[in-house]
Amino acid sequence: MPSRLNRYHHEGEDHFITVSCYHRQPYFITPQAKDIALTSLEATRQKYQFEILGYVVMPEHVHLLISEPPDHENHTIATIMQAWKISVARRLPQRPFWQRRYYDFNVASRDKVIEKLRYMHRNPVTRGLVEHPEDWRWSSFRHYLLEEDGPVRITAT
């Protein structure tokens, strides 16, 4: 594995992020654990003022589609991810909680945004956790389908 990952920030692009639990353990197996991930995400969004286009919490990983924070000189995607991961890990008992790194893909086009949202929202169905995307309450799908407010405010579409 490379010792240094290339991250491209300050490009005005959105970011598709995947972060995994330590050794892909299902630390988000309970509804309460998934709820903690989302309430922590919303608190982090409010603090750093970045936009969230979509999310899904799976049993052992989380996908996010987010913007760069407006104060990108002082706060980067890495700052956001660190703050959110610490917030979640402090509230849940498993140690260590997270894999050290996360996957970050720059999303440069509207078509790619749609592709990533579809992928995220279909993930619980593909994994056999639910029959329909709207049945998984720990994703942003219901926001797009029903314009329903969830625990995390979708601030860009």
Coordinates of C-alpha atoms in Angstrom, one line a residue:
M1 CA 0.0 0.0 0.0
P2 CA 1.4 3.5 -0.8
S3 CA 2.6 5.5 2.1
R4 CA 1.0 8.6 0.9
L5 CA -2.4 8.9 -0.9
N6 CA -3.0 11.6 -3.4
R7 CA -5.9 13.8 -2.5
Y8 CA -7.2 16.5 -4.8
H9 CA -8.8 19.4 -2.9
H10 CA -9.6 23.0 -3.8
E11 CA -10.9 21.9 -7.2
G12 CA -14.5 22.9 -6.5
E13 CA -15.5 19.3 -7.0
D14 CA -17.6 17.1 -4.8
H15 CA -16.1 14.1 -3.1
F16 CA -17.3 10.5 -2.9
I17 CA -16.0 9.2 0.4
T18 CA -15.9 5.6 1.7
V19 CA -14.8 5.0 5.2
S20 CA -14.7 1.5 6.8
C21 CA -14.8 0.2 10.3
Y22 CA -11.7 -1.5 11.6
H23 CA -11.0 -4.7 9.7
R24 CA -14.5 -4.2 8.2
Q25 CA -16.2 -5.3 11.4
P26 CA -20.0 -4.6 11.5
Y27 CA -19.9 -1.9 14.1
F28 CA -22.9 -0.3 12.6
I29 CA -25.1 -3.4 13.0
T30 CA -27.6 -1.8 15.5
P31 CA -30.0 1.0 14.6
Q32 CA -28.6 3.0 17.5
A33 CA -25.0 2.8 16.1
K34 CA -26.2 3.9 12.7
D35 CA -28.2 6.7 14.3
I36 CA -25.0 7.9 16.1
A37 CA -23.1 8.0 12.8
L38 CA -25.8 10.2 11.3
T39 CA -26.3 12.6 14.2
S40 CA -22.5 13.0 14.4
L41 CA -22.4 13.6 10.6
E42 CA -25.0 16.4 10.9
A43 CA -23.2 18.0 13.8
T44 CA -20.0 17.9 11.7
R45 CA -21.8 19.4 8.7
Q46 CA -23.1 22.2 10.8
K47 CA -19.7 23.0 12.4
Y48 CA -17.7 22.9 9.1
Q49 CA -20.5 24.2 6.8
F50 CA -19.9 21.7 4.0
E51 CA -22.7 20.4 1.8
I52 CA -24.0 16.8 1.9
L53 CA -25.4 15.5 -1.3
G54 CA -25.9 11.9 -0.1
Y55 CA -25.0 9.2 2.4
V56 CA -25.6 5.7 3.4
V57 CA -24.5 3.9 6.6
M58 CA -23.9 0.2 6.0
P59 CA -23.0 -2.3 8.8
E60 CA -19.3 -2.0 8.2
H61 CA -18.8 1.1 6.1
V62 CA -20.2 4.5 5.2
H63 CA -20.4 6.2 1.9
L64 CA -20.7 10.0 1.7
L65 CA -21.1 12.4 -1.2
I66 CA -20.0 15.8 0.1
S67 CA -18.6 19.2 -1.0
E68 CA -15.4 20.8 0.2
P69 CA -15.9 23.2 3.1
P70 CA -16.1 26.9 2.2
D71 CA -13.2 27.7 4.5
H72 CA -11.0 25.2 2.6
E73 CA -7.8 27.2 3.5
N74 CA -8.3 26.1 7.2
H75 CA -10.5 23.0 6.8
T76 CA -10.2 20.3 4.3
I77 CA -12.1 17.0 3.6
A78 CA -9.4 15.4 5.8
T79 CA -10.4 17.8 8.7
I80 CA -14.0 17.0 8.2
M81 CA -13.4 13.2 8.1
Q82 CA -11.1 13.3 11.2
A83 CA -13.7 15.3 13.2
W84 CA -16.6 13.1 12.2
K85 CA -14.7 9.8 12.8
I86 CA -13.5 11.0 16.3
S87 CA -17.1 12.0 17.2
V88 CA -18.5 8.6 16.2
A89 CA -15.6 6.6 17.9
R90 CA -16.1 8.5 21.2
R91 CA -19.8 7.5 21.3
L92 CA -19.4 3.9 20.4
P93 CA -17.4 1.3 22.5
Q94 CA -15.4 -0.6 19.9
R95 CA -11.6 0.1 19.9
P96 CA -10.1 0.7 17.4
F97 CA -13.2 1.8 15.6
W98 CA -12.1 3.0 12.1
Q99 CA -9.7 2.0 9.4
R100 CA -7.0 4.7 9.4
R101 CA -7.6 5.8 5.8
Y102 CA -10.6 6.5 3.7
Y103 CA -11.3 6.3 -0.1
D104 CA -11.8 9.7 -1.7
F105 CA -13.0 10.1 -5.3
N106 CA -13.4 13.5 -6.9
V107 CA -16.7 13.9 -8.5
A108 CA -16.4 16.4 -11.4
S109 CA -19.7 16.1 -13.3
R110 CA -23.5 15.9 -12.7
D111 CA -23.6 12.5 -14.3
K112 CA -21.0 11.2 -11.9
V113 CA -23.0 12.7 -8.9
I114 CA -26.0 10.7 -10.1
E115 CA -24.0 7.6 -10.6
K116 CA -22.5 7.8 -7.0
L117 CA -26.0 8.5 -5.5
R118 CA -27.5 5.5 -7.3
Y119 CA -24.6 3.3 -6.1
M120 CA -25.0 4.4 -2.5
H121 CA -28.7 4.1 -2.4
R122 CA -28.7 0.7 -4.0
N123 CA -26.0 -0.6 -1.7
P124 CA -28.4 -1.9 1.0
V125 CA -30.5 -3.7 -1.7
T126 CA -27.5 -5.2 -3.4
R127 CA -26.3 -6.5 0.0
G128 CA -29.8 -8.1 0.7
L129 CA -30.5 -5.9 3.7
V130 CA -33.7 -4.5 2.3
E131 CA -35.9 -5.1 -0.7
H132 CA -36.2 -1.4 -1.8
P133 CA -33.8 1.5 -1.3
E134 CA -36.6 3.5 0.5
D135 CA -36.7 0.7 3.2
W136 CA -33.2 1.5 4.4
R137 CA -33.7 4.5 6.8
W138 CA -29.9 5.2 7.1
S139 CA -29.5 6.7 3.7
S140 CA -30.5 9.9 1.9
F141 CA -32.7 8.0 -0.6
R142 CA -36.0 9.1 1.0
H143 CA -34.9 12.7 0.7
Y144 CA -34.7 12.3 -3.0
L145 CA -37.7 10.1 -3.4
L146 CA -40.2 11.8 -1.0
E147 CA -38.4 15.1 -0.1
E148 CA -38.4 13.7 3.4
D149 CA -36.3 15.3 6.1
G150 CA -33.8 12.9 7.7
P151 CA -31.3 13.1 10.5
V152 CA -28.7 14.7 8.1
R153 CA -29.7 17.7 6.1
I154 CA -29.1 17.3 2.4
T155 CA -27.9 20.8 1.5
A156 CA -27.2 20.4 -2.2
T157 CA -28.8 18.5 -5.1

